[in-house]
Amino acid sequence: MSRTLLKSVFVLPLLCLAVVACGEKEEAPAPTTQAPAAESALVVKIGSVAPLTGPQAHLGKDQENGVRLALDEANASGVMLGGKKVQFELASEDDQTDPRMATVVAQKLVDGQVKGVIGHLNSGTSIPASKIYSDAGIPQISPSATAVAYTAQGYKTTYRVMTNDSQQGKVLGEFAVNTLGAKKIAIIDDRTAYGQGLADVVEQTAKAAGATIVAHEFTTDKSTDFMAILTTIKGKKPDVIFFGGMDPQGGPMVKQMKSLGLTAKLLGGDGLQSANFIHLAGADAEGVYASSPGLPLEQMPGGTEFSQKFKAKYGDIQIYAPYAYDATRVMIEAMKRADSAEPANYLPELAKTSFTGVTGPIAFDEKGDIQGGAVTVYQVQGGKWVVAK
């Protein structure tokens, strides 16, 4: 083999190696255009606590669905906090109207790192749970806890978007005496923080207005048989019976009143002013009076639109859905003003709230109570709640 041929043989493999090496460099992956991980959605968990099982489950689901609707709308609107798009997630818990269970689920939400809580539904569960949220620095807005004690504890994390029992009880007591003309009033309460607190204010107000309290009887929020209590009351011949409690007890109570021939008018608070009360009481609901904090749904600034949206997704509104919806929106608006979902950052903004919601203007006093809350009294007429005052 000639020397020239040997050079050709050895040069060709070297050229091939060079071509292959260059080819590997050209096929290296191009720089990625995928957004960095830091720009991914910021997940913000919002807790909702209410009775989701038991006789008040219809009210609990009403609250939960109000919260869910507000979160769904916030997600659809593309809320941004700290330069990141937010994905709100609902963390819903069932406190079974039990104060002990309320503290258990409250701690569960704290451990689950929720950034705020809507609830609890009942005063008797909101009050013990509020200390746990306060200790953790997590804001709590109840759409429905009306007991004065809820916001009287001095916690900076505790708010509500509904009028309290001091305001509601005063309206009810004056209505019984001045509008219904009651001179003798019998009172029954269910011994819960809500029922007892409301009944006590009604009693004080009615006495101050000149009525005589002929009886004050007690039951529980689990009872359905009131015949013994009502038989005792019947002998006192009251003009009005006030019941501080919820609709699962109010429905059977009015039916038993009718069966005993009691002619006294039944008057209650927001716990009775529900579609479920009419369902439970049937024809015996006719003529019953009950108050509810706030304006009638059709008179609320956003009531008609909210009602249409809510019914399309979840069916009839019971009582608290509009307030749960507004409570959630108030919390989100505070986060937006603070540009942060961290409780320590948006809590100061929550205290400065000036917001027009579905239910009306929302601003808080130094205790966390809504300022200037209205109270409306209704009567069942023709199987529906209509405004009486």
Tab-separated table of C-alpha atoms in Angstrom:
chain	number	residue	atom	x	y	z
A	1	MET	CA	0.000	0.000	0.000
A	2	SER	CA	1.393	3.418	-0.944
A	3	ARG	CA	2.059	6.077	1.712
A	4	THR	CA	-0.547	8.370	0.049
A	5	LEU	CA	-3.225	5.699	0.336
A	6	LEU	CA	-2.406	5.110	4.012
A	7	LYS	CA	-2.931	8.820	4.730
A	8	SER	CA	-6.344	8.678	3.076
A	9	VAL	CA	-7.376	5.649	5.089
A	10	PHE	CA	-6.450	7.236	8.390
A	11	VAL	CA	-7.782	10.735	7.598
A	12	LEU	CA	-11.302	9.547	6.680
A	13	PRO	CA	-12.165	8.083	10.135
A	14	LEU	CA	-10.876	11.241	11.800
A	15	LEU	CA	-13.097	13.401	9.584
A	16	CYS	CA	-16.048	11.150	10.410
A	17	LEU	CA	-15.376	11.520	14.119
A	18	ALA	CA	-15.233	15.296	13.762
A	19	VAL	CA	-18.524	15.362	11.840
A	20	VAL	CA	-20.235	13.193	14.498
A	21	ALA	CA	-18.892	15.365	17.320
A	22	CYS	CA	-20.147	18.509	15.628
A	23	GLY	CA	-23.514	16.849	15.020
A	24	GLU	CA	-23.879	16.154	18.763
A	25	LYS	CA	-23.322	19.827	19.567
A	26	GLU	CA	-25.907	20.953	16.989
A	27	GLU	CA	-28.534	18.565	18.407
A	28	ALA	CA	-28.214	19.868	22.010
A	29	PRO	CA	-31.683	20.883	23.390
A	30	ALA	CA	-32.712	24.484	22.799
A	31	PRO	CA	-33.194	26.741	25.863
A	32	THR	CA	-36.604	26.087	27.496
A	33	THR	CA	-39.432	28.631	27.143
A	34	GLN	CA	-41.515	27.108	30.005
A	35	ALA	CA	-42.420	29.569	32.787
A	36	PRO	CA	-40.263	29.170	35.889
A	37	ALA	CA	-41.777	27.341	38.854
A	38	ALA	CA	-41.941	30.567	40.847
A	39	GLU	CA	-44.698	31.807	38.498
A	40	SER	CA	-47.015	28.841	39.145
A	41	ALA	CA	-50.390	29.380	40.883
A	42	LEU	CA	-50.399	30.278	44.561
A	43	VAL	CA	-52.785	27.913	46.385
A	44	VAL	CA	-54.727	29.650	49.175
A	45	LYS	CA	-56.929	27.512	51.411
A	46	ILE	CA	-60.028	29.102	52.956
A	47	GLY	CA	-61.848	27.192	55.692
A	48	SER	CA	-65.615	26.946	56.084
A	49	VAL	CA	-67.141	25.376	59.201
A	50	ALA	CA	-70.817	24.605	59.768
A	51	PRO	CA	-73.053	21.646	60.647
A	52	LEU	CA	-73.048	19.451	57.535
A	53	THR	CA	-74.787	16.520	59.225
A	54	GLY	CA	-77.711	16.397	61.630
A	55	PRO	CA	-80.871	18.527	61.853
A	56	GLN	CA	-79.114	21.780	60.884
A	57	ALA	CA	-77.297	20.366	57.876
A	58	HIS	CA	-79.515	22.346	55.462
A	59	LEU	CA	-78.240	25.566	57.043
A	60	GLY	CA	-74.643	24.350	56.992
A	61	LYS	CA	-74.786	23.471	53.295
A	62	ASP	CA	-76.360	26.880	52.674
A	63	GLN	CA	-73.298	28.515	54.224
A	64	GLU	CA	-70.825	26.203	52.509
A	65	ASN	CA	-72.334	26.856	49.075
A	66	GLY	CA	-72.231	30.609	49.645
A	67	VAL	CA	-68.498	30.347	50.351
A	68	ARG	CA	-67.959	28.017	47.393
A	69	LEU	CA	-69.700	30.384	44.974
A	70	ALA	CA	-67.513	33.301	46.082
A	71	LEU	CA	-64.311	31.261	45.733
A	72	ASP	CA	-65.313	29.955	42.299
A	73	GLU	CA	-65.922	33.494	41.107
A	74	ALA	CA	-62.614	34.701	42.539
A	75	ASN	CA	-60.771	31.906	40.747
A	76	ALA	CA	-62.531	32.745	37.480
A	77	SER	CA	-61.562	36.426	37.823
A	78	GLY	CA	-57.836	35.650	38.082
A	79	VAL	CA	-56.894	37.192	41.427
A	80	MET	CA	-53.182	38.063	41.650
A	81	LEU	CA	-51.242	38.315	44.924
A	82	GLY	CA	-47.542	39.070	45.097
A	83	GLY	CA	-47.268	38.705	41.325
A	84	LYS	CA	-48.763	35.203	41.338
A	85	LYS	CA	-52.143	34.017	40.160
A	86	VAL	CA	-54.139	32.638	43.077
A	87	GLN	CA	-56.046	29.373	43.188
A	88	PHE	CA	-58.457	29.459	46.122
A	89	GLU	CA	-59.370	26.098	47.631
A	90	LEU	CA	-62.264	25.373	49.995
A	91	ALA	CA	-61.446	23.424	53.155
A	92	SER	CA	-64.878	22.538	54.546
A	93	GLU	CA	-65.427	20.981	57.961
A	94	ASP	CA	-68.472	19.707	59.883
A	95	ASP	CA	-68.661	20.827	63.524
A	96	GLN	CA	-72.013	19.051	64.081
A	97	THR	CA	-73.215	22.067	66.168
A	98	ASP	CA	-71.039	20.619	68.956
A	99	PRO	CA	-68.713	23.077	70.769
A	100	ARG	CA	-66.165	20.315	71.436
A	101	MET	CA	-66.129	19.210	67.806
A	102	ALA	CA	-65.804	22.856	66.819
A	103	THR	CA	-62.444	23.122	68.582
A	104	VAL	CA	-61.273	19.867	66.986
A	105	VAL	CA	-61.994	20.988	63.435
A	106	ALA	CA	-60.670	24.488	64.160
A	107	GLN	CA	-57.309	23.002	65.135
A	108	LYS	CA	-57.429	20.790	62.044
A	109	LEU	CA	-57.816	23.850	59.840
A	110	VAL	CA	-55.000	25.663	61.630
A	111	ASP	CA	-52.741	22.627	61.184
A	112	GLY	CA	-53.799	22.496	57.526
A	113	GLN	CA	-52.495	26.060	57.091
A	114	VAL	CA	-55.707	27.730	55.998
A	115	LYS	CA	-55.329	31.468	55.486
A	116	GLY	CA	-58.762	32.386	56.851
A	117	VAL	CA	-62.009	30.847	58.085
A	118	ILE	CA	-65.637	31.589	57.229
A	119	GLY	CA	-67.750	30.387	60.142
A	120	HIS	CA	-68.718	28.871	62.319
A	121	LEU	CA	-72.448	28.946	61.636
A	122	ASN	CA	-73.637	28.709	65.245
A	123	SER	CA	-72.650	31.038	68.078
A	124	GLY	CA	-72.094	28.084	70.401
A	125	THR	CA	-69.415	26.713	68.083
A	126	SER	CA	-67.984	30.030	66.889
A	127	ILE	CA	-67.131	31.182	70.409
A	128	PRO	CA	-64.874	28.280	71.530
A	129	ALA	CA	-63.287	27.981	68.085
A	130	SER	CA	-62.434	31.692	68.015
A	131	LYS	CA	-59.684	31.298	70.619
A	132	ILE	CA	-57.915	28.696	68.501
A	133	TYR	CA	-57.981	30.954	65.452
A	134	SER	CA	-56.884	33.924	67.547
A	135	ASP	CA	-53.924	32.006	69.000
A	136	ALA	CA	-52.873	31.089	65.449
A	137	GLY	CA	-53.443	34.623	64.123
A	138	ILE	CA	-55.968	33.410	61.538
A	139	PRO	CA	-58.894	35.735	60.673
A	140	GLN	CA	-62.390	34.337	61.264
A	141	ILE	CA	-65.517	35.916	59.767
A	142	SER	CA	-68.827	34.383	60.805
A	143	PRO	CA	-71.778	34.900	58.469
A	144	SER	CA	-74.317	33.952	61.126
A	145	ALA	CA	-73.037	33.817	64.735
A	146	THR	CA	-75.095	36.509	66.454
A	147	ALA	CA	-74.295	36.019	70.171
A	148	VAL	CA	-72.866	39.181	71.714
A	149	ALA	CA	-70.147	37.136	73.453
A	150	TYR	CA	-68.601	36.106	70.118
A	151	THR	CA	-67.008	39.496	69.480
A	152	ALA	CA	-66.784	40.578	73.124
A	153	GLN	CA	-63.675	38.508	73.882
A	154	GLY	CA	-61.188	41.063	72.596
A	155	TYR	CA	-59.743	38.909	69.793
A	156	LYS	CA	-58.379	40.894	66.861
A	157	THR	CA	-59.090	38.032	64.451
A	158	THR	CA	-62.853	37.809	65.081
A	159	TYR	CA	-65.455	39.400	62.774
A	160	ARG	CA	-69.054	38.938	61.675
A	161	VAL	CA	-71.167	40.284	58.793
A	162	MET	CA	-74.540	39.854	60.541
A	163	THR	CA	-76.254	41.970	63.196
A	164	ASN	CA	-75.770	40.678	66.753
A	165	ASP	CA	-78.399	39.471	69.230
A	166	SER	CA	-78.372	42.668	71.242
A	167	GLN	CA	-79.661	44.552	68.201
A	168	GLN	CA	-81.970	41.753	67.025
A	169	GLY	CA	-83.391	40.996	70.478
A	170	LYS	CA	-84.241	44.648	71.047
A	171	VAL	CA	-86.210	44.772	67.782
A	172	LEU	CA	-88.054	41.545	68.648
A	173	GLY	CA	-88.942	42.615	72.186
A	174	GLU	CA	-90.271	45.959	71.009
A	175	PHE	CA	-92.163	44.323	68.129
A	176	ALA	CA	-93.892	41.901	70.519
A	177	VAL	CA	-95.116	44.701	72.773
A	178	ASN	CA	-95.598	47.669	70.461
A	179	THR	CA	-96.740	45.959	67.243
A	180	LEU	CA	-98.338	42.714	68.422
A	181	GLY	CA	-99.723	44.355	71.557
A	182	ALA	CA	-98.503	41.593	73.862
A	183	LYS	CA	-99.069	42.197	77.555
A	184	LYS	CA	-98.116	38.677	78.671
A	185	ILE	CA	-95.173	36.884	77.061
A	186	ALA	CA	-93.841	33.352	77.585
A	187	ILE	CA	-90.264	32.565	76.578
A	188	ILE	CA	-88.622	29.274	75.611
A	189	ASP	CA	-84.946	28.968	74.741
A	190	ASP	CA	-82.757	26.044	73.723
A	191	ARG	CA	-79.897	26.874	76.153
A	192	THR	CA	-77.410	27.425	73.314
A	193	ALA	CA	-75.292	30.569	73.194
A	194	TYR	CA	-77.543	31.822	70.399
A	195	GLY	CA	-80.948	30.816	71.753
A	196	GLN	CA	-80.352	31.832	75.346
A	197	GLY	CA	-78.588	35.070	74.458
A	198	LEU	CA	-81.359	36.183	72.110
A	199	ALA	CA	-84.126	35.187	74.545
A	200	ASP	CA	-82.506	37.126	77.393
A	201	VAL	CA	-82.406	40.334	75.350
A	202	VAL	CA	-86.034	39.851	74.235
A	203	GLU	CA	-87.073	39.369	77.867
A	204	GLN	CA	-85.236	42.482	79.062
A	205	THR	CA	-86.598	44.609	76.234
A	206	ALA	CA	-90.186	43.375	76.609
A	207	LYS	CA	-90.139	44.052	80.347
A	208	ALA	CA	-88.790	47.550	79.768
A	209	ALA	CA	-91.608	48.137	77.269
A	210	GLY	CA	-94.217	47.179	79.869
A	211	ALA	CA	-94.950	43.484	79.231
A	212	THR	CA	-95.048	40.761	81.887
A	213	ILE	CA	-92.961	37.618	81.380
A	214	VAL	CA	-95.306	34.877	82.608
A	215	ALA	CA	-92.892	31.969	82.004
A	216	HIS	CA	-89.346	31.261	80.865
A	217	GLU	CA	-88.898	27.584	79.969
A	218	PHE	CA	-85.883	25.689	78.630
A	219	THR	CA	-85.325	22.937	76.088
A	220	THR	CA	-82.357	21.757	73.976
A	221	ASP	CA	-81.310	22.065	70.359
A	222	LYS	CA	-81.886	18.308	69.951
A	223	SER	CA	-85.444	18.101	71.348
A	224	THR	CA	-88.612	17.579	69.319
A	225	ASP	CA	-91.196	17.007	72.077
A	226	PHE	CA	-92.376	20.206	73.769
A	227	MET	CA	-95.778	19.086	75.066
A	228	ALA	CA	-94.876	19.336	78.776
A	229	ILE	CA	-93.402	22.826	78.398
A	230	LEU	CA	-96.303	24.038	76.268
A	231	THR	CA	-98.898	22.580	78.643
A	232	THR	CA	-97.347	24.560	81.493
A	233	ILE	CA	-97.282	27.697	79.386
A	234	LYS	CA	-100.895	27.259	78.242
A	235	GLY	CA	-102.101	27.756	81.815
A	236	LYS	CA	-100.367	31.165	81.891
A	237	LYS	CA	-102.439	32.400	78.907
A	238	PRO	CA	-99.680	34.353	77.123
A	239	ASP	CA	-100.349	36.594	74.131
A	240	VAL	CA	-96.996	35.754	72.551
A	241	ILE	CA	-94.568	32.846	72.913
A	242	PHE	CA	-91.004	33.743	71.984
A	243	PHE	CA	-88.706	30.857	71.017
A	244	GLY	CA	-84.939	31.313	71.024
A	245	GLY	CA	-83.742	28.442	68.872
A	246	MET	CA	-83.547	26.955	65.392
A	247	ASP	CA	-86.028	25.668	62.817
A	248	PRO	CA	-85.678	21.894	63.574
A	249	GLN	CA	-87.246	22.640	66.961
A	250	GLY	CA	-89.484	25.518	65.878
A	251	GLY	CA	-91.370	23.441	63.314
A	252	PRO	CA	-92.533	20.713	65.716
A	253	MET	CA	-93.104	23.316	68.436
A	254	VAL	CA	-95.719	25.289	66.504
A	255	LYS	CA	-97.500	22.099	65.448
A	256	GLN	CA	-97.725	21.050	69.107
A	257	MET	CA	-98.940	24.521	70.070
A	258	LYS	CA	-101.824	24.144	67.634
A	259	SER	CA	-102.636	20.642	68.826
A	260	LEU	CA	-102.943	21.954	72.403
A	261	GLY	CA	-105.206	24.779	71.317
A	262	LEU	CA	-102.722	27.518	72.195
A	263	THR	CA	-103.786	30.765	70.558
A	264	ALA	CA	-100.630	32.713	71.405
A	265	LYS	CA	-98.582	33.992	68.470
A	266	LEU	CA	-95.191	32.336	67.979
A	267	LEU	CA	-92.271	34.724	67.524
A	268	GLY	CA	-88.670	33.722	66.815
A	269	GLY	CA	-85.317	34.978	65.587
A	270	ASP	CA	-83.356	34.231	62.429
A	271	GLY	CA	-83.119	30.559	63.403
A	272	LEU	CA	-86.797	30.201	62.432
A	273	GLN	CA	-86.829	32.447	59.389
A	274	SER	CA	-86.097	29.724	56.855
A	275	ALA	CA	-87.836	27.789	54.114
A	276	ASN	CA	-87.211	24.657	56.158
A	277	PHE	CA	-89.308	25.965	59.053
A	278	ILE	CA	-92.317	26.279	56.737
A	279	HIS	CA	-91.621	22.795	55.390
A	280	LEU	CA	-91.493	21.312	58.897
A	281	ALA	CA	-94.487	23.199	60.261
A	282	GLY	CA	-96.710	22.844	57.203
A	283	ALA	CA	-100.018	24.696	57.472
A	284	ASP	CA	-99.305	25.460	61.134
A	285	ALA	CA	-96.533	27.848	60.051
A	286	GLU	CA	-99.172	30.325	58.899
A	287	GLY	CA	-99.075	33.509	60.968
A	288	VAL	CA	-95.730	32.803	62.708
A	289	TYR	CA	-93.371	35.778	63.070
A	290	ALA	CA	-89.564	35.730	62.945
A	291	SER	CA	-86.807	38.271	62.510
A	292	SER	CA	-83.688	38.104	60.408
A	293	PRO	CA	-80.677	40.411	60.530
A	294	GLY	CA	-80.287	42.418	57.363
A	295	LEU	CA	-82.636	43.386	54.579
A	296	PRO	CA	-85.032	41.085	52.722
A	297	LEU	CA	-83.212	39.324	49.872
A	298	GLU	CA	-85.078	41.253	47.194
A	299	GLN	CA	-84.108	44.559	48.864
A	300	MET	CA	-80.417	43.718	49.226
A	301	PRO	CA	-78.216	45.659	46.766
A	302	GLY	CA	-77.189	42.474	44.987
A	303	GLY	CA	-79.929	40.177	46.235
A	304	THR	CA	-81.779	39.462	42.998
A	305	GLU	CA	-78.646	38.696	40.986
A	306	PHE	CA	-77.193	36.576	43.788
A	307	SER	CA	-80.436	34.644	44.174
A	308	GLN	CA	-80.450	33.768	40.471
A	309	LYS	CA	-76.812	32.639	40.501
A	310	PHE	CA	-77.169	30.640	43.697
A	311	LYS	CA	-80.409	28.892	42.714
A	312	ALA	CA	-78.980	27.905	39.343
A	313	LYS	CA	-76.170	26.015	41.075
A	314	TYR	CA	-77.469	24.942	44.469
A	315	GLY	CA	-81.237	25.440	44.710
A	316	ASP	CA	-83.175	27.544	47.204
A	317	ILE	CA	-81.427	29.833	49.665
A	318	GLN	CA	-82.139	28.936	53.293
A	319	ILE	CA	-80.883	31.928	55.306
A	320	TYR	CA	-77.138	32.426	55.470
A	321	ALA	CA	-75.781	31.920	51.924
A	322	PRO	CA	-75.689	35.642	51.023
A	323	TYR	CA	-73.824	36.437	54.238
A	324	ALA	CA	-71.338	33.591	53.701
A	325	TYR	CA	-70.761	34.839	50.157
A	326	ASP	CA	-70.145	38.390	51.384
A	327	ALA	CA	-67.899	37.236	54.243
A	328	THR	CA	-65.713	35.385	51.736
A	329	ARG	CA	-65.537	38.338	49.379
A	330	VAL	CA	-64.619	40.697	52.244
A	331	MET	CA	-61.739	38.384	53.164
A	332	ILE	CA	-60.487	38.181	49.568
A	333	GLU	CA	-60.725	41.950	49.114
A	334	ALA	CA	-58.580	42.450	52.229
A	335	MET	CA	-55.995	40.068	50.761
A	336	LYS	CA	-56.008	42.020	47.501
A	337	ARG	CA	-55.444	45.336	49.265
A	338	ALA	CA	-52.555	43.796	51.216
A	339	ASP	CA	-51.279	42.003	48.092
A	340	SER	CA	-50.860	38.966	50.306
A	341	ALA	CA	-52.806	35.978	51.615
A	342	GLU	CA	-50.691	35.789	54.744
A	343	PRO	CA	-52.952	36.476	57.756
A	344	ALA	CA	-50.467	38.805	59.451
A	345	ASN	CA	-50.367	40.938	56.292
A	346	TYR	CA	-54.053	41.174	55.411
A	347	LEU	CA	-55.574	41.243	58.925
A	348	PRO	CA	-54.935	45.015	59.284
A	349	GLU	CA	-56.750	45.535	55.981
A	350	LEU	CA	-59.711	43.469	57.174
A	351	ALA	CA	-60.250	45.941	60.011
A	352	LYS	CA	-60.404	48.790	57.454
A	353	THR	CA	-63.107	47.124	55.350
A	354	SER	CA	-65.489	49.438	53.501
A	355	PHE	CA	-67.298	47.183	51.071
A	356	THR	CA	-70.721	47.022	49.439
A	357	GLY	CA	-71.734	43.403	49.214
A	358	VAL	CA	-74.831	41.491	48.233
A	359	THR	CA	-76.272	42.092	51.712
A	360	GLY	CA	-75.422	45.805	51.837
A	361	PRO	CA	-72.606	48.034	53.135
A	362	ILE	CA	-70.040	46.218	55.277
A	363	ALA	CA	-67.709	47.963	57.720
A	364	PHE	CA	-66.566	46.769	61.142
A	365	ASP	CA	-66.350	48.454	64.519
A	366	GLU	CA	-63.460	47.978	66.954
A	367	LYS	CA	-64.905	44.653	68.167
A	368	GLY	CA	-65.388	43.184	64.688
A	369	ASP	CA	-69.166	43.713	64.636
A	370	ILE	CA	-70.805	45.001	61.483
A	371	GLN	CA	-71.743	48.660	61.742
A	372	GLY	CA	-75.346	49.764	61.268
A	373	GLY	CA	-76.795	46.323	60.643
A	374	ALA	CA	-80.502	46.233	59.827
A	375	VAL	CA	-83.085	43.818	61.292
A	376	THR	CA	-86.275	42.794	59.440
A	377	VAL	CA	-89.337	41.069	60.921
A	378	TYR	CA	-91.274	38.608	58.732
A	379	GLN	CA	-94.549	36.699	58.941
A	380	VAL	CA	-95.602	33.491	57.182
A	381	GLN	CA	-98.455	34.396	54.859
A	382	GLY	CA	-99.752	32.029	52.204
A	383	GLY	CA	-96.922	29.593	52.893
A	384	LYS	CA	-94.175	32.202	52.363
A	385	TRP	CA	-92.173	34.597	54.512
A	386	VAL	CA	-93.274	38.175	53.828
A	387	VAL	CA	-92.069	41.396	55.439
A	388	ALA	CA	-94.105	42.358	58.492
A	389	LYS	CA	-91.884	45.284	59.529
